[in-house]
Short mmCIF file of C-alpha atoms in Angstrom, two decimals:
data_model
loop_
_atom_site.label_atom_id
_atom_site.label_comp_id
_atom_site.label_asym_id
_atom_site.label_seq_id
_atom_site.Cartn_x
_atom_site.Cartn_y
_atom_site.Cartn_z
CA GLY W 22 -0.18 0.08 -0.01
CA ARG W 23 0.75 3.94 0.02
CA ARG W 24 2.49 3.27 -3.69
CA ILE W 25 2.17 5.86 -6.27
CA LEU W 26 2.53 4.58 -10.18
CA THR W 27 3.58 7.43 -13.04
CA ASN W 28 6.11 6.85 -16.18
CA ALA W 29 9.63 6.84 -15.64
CA HIS W 30 10.17 9.63 -18.05
CA CYS W 31 8.30 12.05 -15.66
CA VAL W 32 10.78 11.22 -12.84
CA ASP W 33 14.43 11.07 -15.21
CA HIS W 34 17.18 12.50 -13.31
CA HIS W 35 14.96 14.11 -11.07
CA SER W 36 16.30 16.15 -7.97
CA GLN W 37 13.30 15.98 -5.70
CA VAL W 38 9.53 15.20 -6.73
CA LYS W 39 6.44 16.53 -5.34
CA VAL W 40 2.73 15.30 -5.93
CA ARG W 41 -0.57 17.10 -5.29
CA ARG W 42 -3.65 15.33 -4.77
CA ARG W 43 -7.08 16.80 -6.97
CA GLY W 44 -8.73 19.57 -5.57
CA SER W 45 -5.59 20.30 -3.13
CA ASP W 46 -2.99 23.20 -2.98
CA THR W 47 -0.74 21.46 -0.70
CA LYS W 48 2.32 19.59 -2.38
CA PHE W 49 4.15 16.92 -0.70
CA VAL W 50 7.83 15.78 -1.80
CA ALA W 51 7.46 12.13 -3.01
CA THR W 52 10.37 9.27 -2.66
CA VAL W 53 11.14 7.11 -5.80
CA LEU W 54 11.12 3.53 -4.70
CA ALA W 55 11.80 2.24 -8.34
CA ILE W 56 12.37 3.35 -11.86
CA GLY W 57 11.67 0.92 -14.86
CA THR W 58 13.55 2.51 -17.62
CA GLU W 59 12.64 -0.46 -19.83
CA CYS W 60 8.78 -0.76 -19.12
CA ASP W 61 8.72 3.50 -18.44
CA ILE W 62 7.11 2.94 -14.94
CA ALA W 63 8.12 4.74 -11.63
CA MET W 64 6.92 3.95 -8.17
CA LEU W 65 6.50 6.26 -5.47
CA THR W 66 5.65 6.94 -2.32
CA VAL W 67 4.76 10.03 0.26
CA LYS W 68 5.91 10.01 3.88
CA ASP W 69 3.34 11.90 5.19
CA ASP W 70 -0.02 10.33 6.53
CA ALA W 71 -1.80 13.63 5.38
CA PHE W 72 -1.03 13.11 1.95
CA TRP W 73 -2.78 9.65 2.52
CA GLU W 74 -6.16 10.27 4.40
CA GLY W 75 -8.89 9.44 2.62
CA VAL W 76 -7.60 8.03 -0.53
CA GLU W 77 -8.89 5.04 -2.18
CA PRO W 78 -6.53 2.48 -4.08
CA VAL W 79 -7.40 1.75 -7.67
CA HIS W 80 -7.72 -1.75 -8.36
CA PHE W 81 -6.08 -3.23 -11.20
CA GLY W 82 -8.68 -5.30 -14.08
CA THR W 83 -7.20 -7.81 -16.69
CA LEU W 84 -6.18 -6.98 -19.87
CA PRO W 85 -8.96 -5.15 -22.54
CA HIS W 86 -10.82 -6.86 -25.74
CA LEU W 87 -10.12 -4.76 -28.96
CA GLN W 88 -13.08 -2.35 -29.36
CA ASP W 89 -13.44 -1.87 -25.28
CA SER W 90 -14.32 1.35 -24.05
CA ILE W 91 -11.24 3.43 -22.25
CA LEU W 92 -11.23 6.45 -20.08
CA VAL W 93 -7.57 8.65 -19.53
CA ILE W 94 -7.50 10.75 -16.81
CA GLY W 95 -4.52 13.15 -17.14
CA TYR W 96 -3.27 17.17 -16.92
CA PRO W 97 -2.63 17.36 -21.16
CA ILE W 98 -0.61 20.23 -22.14
CA GLY W 99 0.15 21.74 -18.60
CA GLY W 100 -3.29 22.40 -17.54
CA ASP W 101 -4.30 22.64 -13.81
CA SER W 102 -7.78 20.90 -13.77
CA GLN W 103 -8.15 17.24 -14.50
CA SER W 104 -9.11 15.70 -18.22
CA VAL W 105 -10.66 12.86 -19.20
CA THR W 106 -10.61 11.53 -22.94
CA SER W 107 -12.20 8.37 -23.64
CA GLY W 108 -11.66 5.88 -26.85
CA VAL W 109 -11.73 1.95 -27.25
CA VAL W 110 -8.78 -0.39 -27.63
CA SER W 111 -7.52 -0.34 -31.20
CA ARG W 112 -4.68 -3.07 -31.00
CA ILE W 113 -2.52 -4.60 -28.54
CA GLU W 114 0.52 -6.23 -29.66
CA VAL W 115 4.47 -6.21 -29.02
CA THR W 116 4.71 -2.09 -29.19
CA SER W 117 8.09 -0.19 -28.83
CA TYR W 118 8.55 1.83 -25.89
CA VAL W 119 10.44 5.12 -26.99
CA HIS W 120 11.89 5.89 -23.39
CA GLY W 121 13.76 2.51 -22.92
CA SER W 122 14.45 1.95 -26.08
CA THR W 123 12.58 -1.84 -25.80
CA GLU W 124 9.94 -3.62 -27.01
CA LEU W 125 7.20 -5.00 -24.96
CA LEU W 126 3.06 -5.54 -24.34
CA GLY W 127 1.49 -2.58 -25.65
CA MET W 128 -2.20 -1.56 -25.98
CA GLN W 129 -2.86 1.23 -29.13
CA ILE W 130 -6.07 3.37 -28.21
CA ASP W 131 -7.98 5.93 -29.98
CA ALA W 132 -8.54 8.27 -26.60
CA ALA W 133 -6.39 11.61 -26.86
CA ILE W 134 -3.31 11.16 -24.97
CA ASN W 135 -0.69 14.44 -24.94
CA SER W 136 1.84 15.90 -23.13
CA GLY W 137 0.87 15.82 -19.74
CA ASN W 138 -1.09 12.96 -19.97
CA SER W 139 1.95 10.48 -18.89
CA GLY W 140 1.81 8.38 -15.95
CA GLY W 141 -2.43 8.69 -15.78
CA PRO W 142 -4.51 6.22 -14.98
CA ALA W 143 -6.51 4.39 -17.89
CA PHE W 144 -9.86 2.84 -16.96
CA ASN W 145 -12.13 0.80 -18.50
CA SER W 146 -16.20 0.67 -18.20
CA SER W 147 -16.69 -0.84 -14.72
CA GLY W 148 -13.47 0.99 -13.26
CA GLU W 149 -10.91 -0.72 -13.16
CA CYS W 150 -7.63 0.71 -14.16
CA VAL W 151 -6.07 -1.35 -16.94
CA GLY W 152 -3.42 0.86 -17.78
CA ILE W 153 -0.85 3.57 -17.78
CA ALA W 154 -0.68 6.21 -20.25
CA PHE W 155 2.97 6.58 -21.87
CA GLN W 156 3.12 7.69 -25.30
CA SER W 157 1.20 9.05 -28.28
CA LEU W 158 2.19 9.35 -32.25
CA ALA W 159 0.67 13.41 -31.91
CA GLY W 160 2.86 15.56 -33.57
CA SER W 161 4.77 12.83 -35.89
CA GLY W 162 2.05 13.13 -38.90
CA GLU W 163 2.03 9.38 -38.81
CA GLY W 164 -1.45 8.91 -37.47
CA GLU W 165 -4.10 10.62 -35.30
CA ASN W 166 -5.57 9.94 -32.42
CA ILE W 167 -3.20 7.07 -31.67
CA GLY W 168 -2.38 7.02 -27.77
CA TYR W 169 -0.17 3.88 -26.15
CA VAL W 170 -1.06 2.77 -22.49
CA ILE W 171 1.00 0.16 -20.57
CA PRO W 172 -1.25 -2.89 -20.25
CA PRO W 173 -1.87 -5.07 -16.69
CA PRO W 174 0.46 -7.75 -17.62
CA VAL W 175 3.30 -5.00 -17.96
CA ILE W 176 2.38 -2.99 -14.75
CA HIS W 177 1.85 -6.58 -12.82
CA HIS W 178 5.74 -7.62 -14.06
CA PHE W 179 7.53 -4.42 -12.66
CA ILE W 180 5.35 -4.69 -9.12
CA ASP W 181 6.24 -8.07 -8.71
CA ASP W 182 9.95 -7.34 -9.72
CA PHE W 183 10.12 -4.73 -7.23
CA GLU W 184 8.20 -6.89 -4.09
CA ALA W 185 10.52 -10.16 -4.99
CA ASN W 186 13.97 -7.81 -4.79
CA GLY W 187 13.16 -4.91 -3.13
CA ARG W 188 14.35 -2.97 -6.06
CA TYR W 189 13.51 -3.51 -10.04
CA THR W 190 15.72 -5.99 -11.97
CA GLY W 191 14.59 -5.10 -15.59
CA PHE W 192 12.86 -7.69 -18.27
CA PRO W 193 14.89 -10.57 -19.51
CA ALA W 194 15.47 -11.71 -22.93
CA LEU W 195 17.08 -14.01 -24.92
CA GLY W 196 19.87 -12.11 -26.79
CA ILE W 197 19.45 -13.56 -30.37
CA GLU W 198 18.25 -12.34 -33.60
CA TRP W 199 16.63 -14.28 -35.78
CA GLN W 200 14.44 -14.82 -39.37
CA LYS W 201 11.34 -15.73 -40.56
CA LEU W 202 11.14 -18.89 -41.80
CA GLU W 203 8.22 -19.32 -44.35
CA SER W 204 10.09 -19.92 -47.36
CA PRO W 205 9.35 -24.13 -48.12
CA ALA W 206 12.73 -24.05 -49.47
CA MET W 207 14.44 -23.33 -46.50
CA GLN W 208 12.33 -25.36 -44.45
CA LYS W 209 13.29 -28.24 -46.55
CA ALA W 210 17.02 -26.80 -46.85
CA LEU W 211 17.36 -26.85 -42.73
CA GLY W 212 15.62 -30.34 -42.19
CA MET W 213 12.45 -29.21 -41.17
CA LYS W 214 10.20 -31.91 -41.54
CA PRO W 215 6.47 -31.18 -42.84
CA GLY W 216 4.41 -29.36 -40.07
CA GLU W 217 7.33 -28.10 -37.83
CA LYS W 218 7.35 -24.62 -37.20
CA GLY W 219 10.19 -21.86 -36.20
CA VAL W 220 12.77 -19.29 -36.41
CA LEU W 221 16.16 -19.23 -37.61
CA VAL W 222 19.11 -18.34 -35.46
CA ARG W 223 20.87 -15.71 -37.23
CA ARG W 224 23.28 -14.32 -34.07
CA VAL W 225 23.61 -14.92 -30.27
CA GLU W 226 24.47 -12.22 -28.58
CA PRO W 227 27.73 -13.74 -26.82
CA THR W 228 26.83 -12.26 -22.80
CA VAL W 229 23.55 -13.86 -22.71
CA PRO W 230 22.88 -17.09 -20.94
CA ALA W 231 21.05 -18.56 -24.45
CA ALA W 232 25.13 -18.05 -25.79
CA ALA W 233 26.05 -21.66 -24.03
CA GLY W 234 23.41 -23.40 -25.72
CA LEU W 235 22.05 -21.63 -28.66
CA ARG W 236 23.82 -21.33 -32.23
CA LYS W 237 23.62 -19.65 -35.67
CA GLY W 238 21.65 -21.60 -37.73
CA ASP W 239 19.33 -23.41 -34.96
CA VAL W 240 15.81 -23.61 -35.72
CA LEU W 241 13.55 -22.17 -32.44
CA LEU W 242 10.82 -24.45 -32.36
CA GLN W 243 9.01 -23.87 -29.08
CA PHE W 244 9.73 -21.52 -25.66
CA ASP W 245 7.99 -23.24 -22.70
CA GLU W 246 5.87 -25.80 -24.51
CA THR W 247 4.48 -23.11 -26.68
CA ILE W 248 5.13 -23.49 -30.87
CA ILE W 249 6.68 -20.78 -32.47
CA GLY W 250 4.78 -19.93 -35.86
CA VAL W 251 7.34 -19.29 -38.98
CA ASP W 252 6.31 -15.88 -38.97
CA GLY W 253 7.66 -15.70 -35.43
CA THR W 254 4.27 -15.11 -33.35
CA VAL W 255 2.37 -17.27 -31.08
CA PRO W 256 -1.15 -18.07 -30.19
CA PHE W 257 -2.26 -14.42 -28.09
CA ARG W 258 -6.16 -14.87 -27.28
CA SER W 259 -8.79 -16.48 -28.90
CA GLY W 260 -8.31 -15.43 -33.14
CA GLU W 261 -5.23 -13.39 -31.88
CA ARG W 262 -1.80 -13.98 -32.49
CA ILE W 263 1.67 -12.09 -31.11
CA ASN W 264 5.44 -11.54 -31.40
CA PHE W 265 6.65 -14.66 -29.26
CA SER W 266 9.20 -12.07 -27.28
CA TYR W 267 5.97 -11.64 -25.28
CA LEU W 268 6.61 -15.05 -23.88
CA ILE W 269 9.90 -13.73 -22.93
CA SER W 270 8.73 -10.76 -21.55
CA GLN W 271 6.73 -12.79 -19.13
CA LYS W 272 9.64 -13.88 -17.45
CA HIS W 273 11.38 -12.58 -14.63
CA ASN W 274 15.33 -12.47 -14.35
CA ASP W 275 17.23 -15.56 -13.44
CA GLU W 276 13.80 -17.42 -14.33
CA GLN W 277 14.24 -20.55 -16.77
CA ALA W 278 13.14 -21.37 -19.99
CA VAL W 279 13.04 -24.50 -22.08
CA LEU W 280 13.51 -23.95 -25.60
CA ARG W 281 13.27 -26.95 -28.66
CA ILE W 282 15.21 -26.42 -31.37
CA LEU W 283 16.42 -27.90 -34.19
CA ARG W 284 20.38 -28.36 -35.23
CA ASN W 285 21.45 -30.26 -38.14
CA GLY W 286 17.80 -31.92 -38.72
CA LYS W 287 17.85 -32.98 -34.91
CA GLN W 288 15.34 -31.79 -32.23
CA SER W 289 16.67 -31.38 -28.70
CA THR W 290 15.71 -29.74 -25.58
CA VAL W 291 18.18 -26.77 -24.14
CA LYS W 292 17.36 -25.54 -20.40
CA LEU W 293 18.62 -21.92 -19.88
CA LYS W 294 18.00 -19.06 -17.54
CA LEU W 295 17.32 -15.25 -18.76
CA ASN W 296 18.69 -12.62 -18.39
CA GLY W 297 19.15 -9.02 -19.40
CA PRO W 298 21.70 -8.70 -22.21
CA HIS W 299 24.60 -6.22 -22.38
CA ARG W 300 24.04 -3.65 -24.90
CA LEU W 301 27.36 -2.17 -27.11
CA VAL W 302 25.47 1.13 -26.69
CA PRO W 303 23.38 1.19 -23.76
CA SER W 304 20.02 2.42 -24.45
CA HIS W 305 20.01 4.82 -21.06
CA ILE W 306 22.30 5.23 -18.31
CA LYS W 307 19.82 4.69 -15.93
CA GLY W 308 19.99 8.39 -14.18
CA GLN W 309 24.27 8.00 -13.66
CA ALA W 310 26.86 10.59 -14.85
CA PRO W 311 28.05 10.29 -17.84
CA SER W 312 31.49 8.17 -18.10
CA TYR W 313 34.53 10.24 -19.01
CA PHE W 314 38.37 10.89 -19.35
CA ILE W 315 40.24 14.08 -20.24
CA HIS W 316 43.79 13.88 -20.95
CA ALA W 317 45.51 16.51 -22.65
CA GLY W 318 42.20 18.14 -24.05
CA LEU W 319 40.64 14.66 -25.46
CA VAL W 320 37.61 14.16 -24.14
CA PHE W 321 37.11 10.56 -24.12
CA THR W 322 34.00 9.07 -23.44
CA GLN W 323 31.58 6.15 -23.69
CA VAL W 324 28.60 6.01 -26.22
CA THR W 325 25.01 5.41 -25.18
CA VAL W 326 21.59 6.68 -26.87
CA PRO W 327 21.51 9.50 -24.09
CA TYR W 328 24.95 10.89 -25.45
CA LEU W 329 24.09 10.51 -29.19
CA ARG W 330 20.49 11.97 -28.46
CA SER W 331 22.43 14.91 -26.30
CA GLU W 332 24.58 15.73 -29.13
CA TYR W 333 22.76 14.64 -32.01
CA GLY W 334 19.43 15.49 -31.20
CA LYS W 335 16.12 13.18 -31.53
CA GLU W 336 16.79 12.57 -35.14
CA PHE W 337 20.37 11.11 -34.19
CA GLU W 338 19.84 8.24 -36.32
CA PHE W 339 20.17 10.29 -39.00
CA ASP W 340 22.35 12.85 -37.98
CA ALA W 341 25.15 10.61 -35.93
CA PRO W 342 28.24 8.90 -37.43
CA VAL W 343 27.38 5.60 -40.09
CA LYS W 344 29.27 3.39 -38.26
CA ILE W 345 28.41 4.38 -34.32
CA LEU W 346 24.59 3.80 -36.06
CA ASP W 347 25.89 0.52 -36.74
CA ARG W 348 27.44 -0.25 -34.28
CA LEU W 349 24.03 0.73 -32.02
CA LEU W 350 21.96 -1.29 -34.79
CA HIS W 351 23.66 -4.55 -35.08
CA GLY W 352 27.04 -4.40 -32.65
CA MET W 353 27.55 -7.08 -29.77
CA ALA W 354 29.32 -6.87 -27.14
CA GLU W 355 32.14 -9.69 -26.95
CA THR W 356 31.86 -9.38 -22.95
CA PRO W 357 29.86 -7.46 -20.11
CA SER W 358 32.74 -4.90 -19.66
CA GLU W 359 32.79 -4.11 -23.49
CA GLN W 360 31.96 -0.24 -24.46
CA ILE W 361 32.13 2.10 -27.58
CA VAL W 362 34.92 4.70 -26.69
CA VAL W 363 35.23 7.71 -28.56
CA VAL W 364 37.21 11.48 -28.98
CA GLY W 365 34.00 13.21 -28.27
CA GLN W 366 35.87 16.47 -28.52
CA VAL W 367 39.44 18.41 -28.67
CA LEU W 368 39.65 21.21 -25.77
CA ALA W 369 41.63 23.15 -28.02
CA ALA W 370 45.47 23.70 -26.33
CA GLU W 371 48.66 24.14 -27.44
CA VAL W 372 49.50 20.40 -27.18
CA ASN W 373 46.86 18.80 -29.20
CA ILE W 374 47.18 21.20 -32.04
CA GLY W 375 46.14 20.07 -35.11
CA TYR W 376 43.17 17.49 -33.80
CA GLU W 377 40.54 20.35 -32.88
CA SER W 378 38.19 19.07 -35.91
CA ILE W 379 38.31 15.10 -34.30
CA VAL W 380 34.36 14.80 -32.83
CA ASN W 381 33.06 11.44 -32.27
CA THR W 382 35.27 9.23 -33.91
CA GLN W 383 35.54 5.81 -31.93
CA LEU W 384 39.16 4.78 -30.15
CA LEU W 385 40.35 1.57 -30.94
CA ARG W 386 44.08 0.97 -29.50
CA VAL W 387 46.33 2.84 -27.01
CA ASN W 388 49.88 2.57 -28.36
CA ASP W 389 49.01 -0.58 -30.22
CA GLN W 390 47.09 -1.33 -27.51
CA ALA W 391 43.33 -2.44 -28.24
CA VAL W 392 41.16 -0.98 -25.65
CA SER W 393 37.79 -1.73 -25.39
CA ASN W 394 36.45 0.29 -22.53
CA LEU W 395 36.89 3.41 -20.63
CA ARG W 396 39.10 2.18 -17.77
CA GLU W 397 41.51 -0.04 -20.22
CA VAL W 398 41.83 3.66 -21.73
CA VAL W 399 42.75 5.20 -18.59
CA ARG W 400 45.05 2.06 -17.53
CA ALA W 401 46.89 2.48 -21.14
CA VAL W 402 47.42 6.48 -20.73
CA GLU W 403 48.89 6.50 -17.20
CA SER W 404 50.79 3.33 -17.27
CA CYS W 405 52.28 5.13 -20.39
CA LYS W 406 56.30 4.75 -20.33
CA LYS W 407 56.65 6.01 -23.79
CA ASP W 408 57.84 9.58 -25.46
CA TYR W 409 55.08 9.82 -27.48
CA LEU W 410 50.84 8.66 -27.08
CA GLN W 411 49.28 6.83 -29.67
CA PHE W 412 45.83 6.99 -30.28
CA ASP W 413 44.63 4.75 -33.11
CA LEU W 414 41.27 5.81 -34.24
CA ASP W 415 38.63 4.61 -36.59
CA TYR W 416 38.78 5.51 -40.18
CA ASN W 417 42.44 5.14 -40.14
CA GLN W 418 42.91 8.35 -38.49
CA LEU W 419 45.85 8.84 -35.60
CA LEU W 420 46.72 10.90 -33.05
CA ILE W 421 49.82 11.02 -31.51
CA LEU W 422 50.99 13.86 -28.06
CA ASN W 423 53.96 13.94 -26.56
CA ALA W 424 53.30 12.13 -23.71
CA LYS W 425 55.33 14.54 -21.32
CA GLU W 426 53.91 17.50 -22.31
CA ALA W 427 50.55 16.32 -22.21
CA ARG W 428 50.70 14.82 -18.91
CA ALA W 429 52.07 18.76 -18.09
CA ALA W 430 49.36 20.22 -19.41
CA SER W 431 46.39 18.45 -18.55
CA ALA W 432 45.54 20.26 -15.36
CA GLU W 433 45.98 23.85 -16.95
CA ILE W 434 43.72 22.55 -19.33
CA LEU W 435 41.21 21.31 -17.14
CA GLU W 436 40.92 24.82 -14.89
CA GLN W 437 40.74 27.19 -18.19
CA HIS W 438 37.57 24.99 -18.79
CA GLY W 439 36.04 24.96 -15.26
CA ILE W 440 36.61 21.13 -14.76
CA PRO W 441 36.57 19.95 -11.49
CA HIS W 442 38.59 16.39 -12.72
CA ASP W 443 39.78 14.72 -15.45
CA ARG W 444 37.36 11.58 -14.90
CA SER W 445 33.86 10.85 -14.05
CA PRO W 446 33.17 9.62 -10.63
CA ASP W 447 32.87 5.98 -11.61
CA LEU W 448 36.37 5.93 -12.85
CA ARG W 449 37.75 7.81 -9.51
CA ALA W 450 36.70 5.03 -7.63
CA ASP W 451 39.74 3.53 -9.38
CA ALA W 452 42.27 5.63 -8.95
#
């Protein structure tokens, strides 16, 4: 009890959160208990007993059906009075969650959802809460009256996760790229018998448990005894099918899954634990400060989606460097510690003359030593015993500094630009 649910993007990077009851002029300080970035849900509480006097909790309903009536409540476009909009359920399918860069079950409705509706409840005709408003296509030019609501299964997963672990641990993933098997020729070539269904495993992420049991070229036939169609869908409700990733999202981290696969024409069973994969380019940094390291004015940082968004705006998918976008979309980390490290910018100084135009270019090696994360960059720079520091960048670019002059100039450059530390707090802990 005494918990409030809202959207994660409403409290992202918060320093203080205040809440106010409808009809009251008093604001209360709230405590953030958990933030589920992937599912865009946050859980709050208020310690002051006065806030809870006379409050009636909502009761969750079941997942609605198509054409069921929906009421959405919120404060769109910054208004002070509560707004109620109505509509019907238009579609239920695995949906892209923009804030978390994930795909989970989502409910599309035709009730108006605008900025300010975020975190507001959606009720069915019986007065039961059947979702949380969280995003829309308003202003995209792609459609009208298309809003999205987080449905009860995703909400319950978030709550159950918090109650079981005392914190939010996230949604697991199988960690594979797959391909439809709608071609009869491909089915025969892979040794599938008539009537057998499944999808082709194209790649397996090295950092997930599935890497120990699945291989490229396997045919994934079943997930927990549910047959996967050749188009990657599974039965959902009467007359409905849904992407089989829905079955994975119903699991919790460290839960076991039983897979039925076809390999070299023979069926076998694979049992594995599910966990979230380590993304080569993380979709979010969970409210933490960005990691960075500055040496002789060279600013090294990790590439994340928030970083790309800050550098290139909301349309970063079109404006960011092609090779970085390729790693974002198709790159897979070989180890849990692997990162994409770039020279984000160069703080102009005498010691780095000639390199001022280098921006967001991936660092590959330091003094011929391959580096896969920021910590390795720091170690390589600080352990350098040579006369020169050599940085090999993407596109065959070379950056060379006098090692002694670089060390001597670093403190002055930081002071000149008003930067208190040469590295972020997470890297200072290692110093």
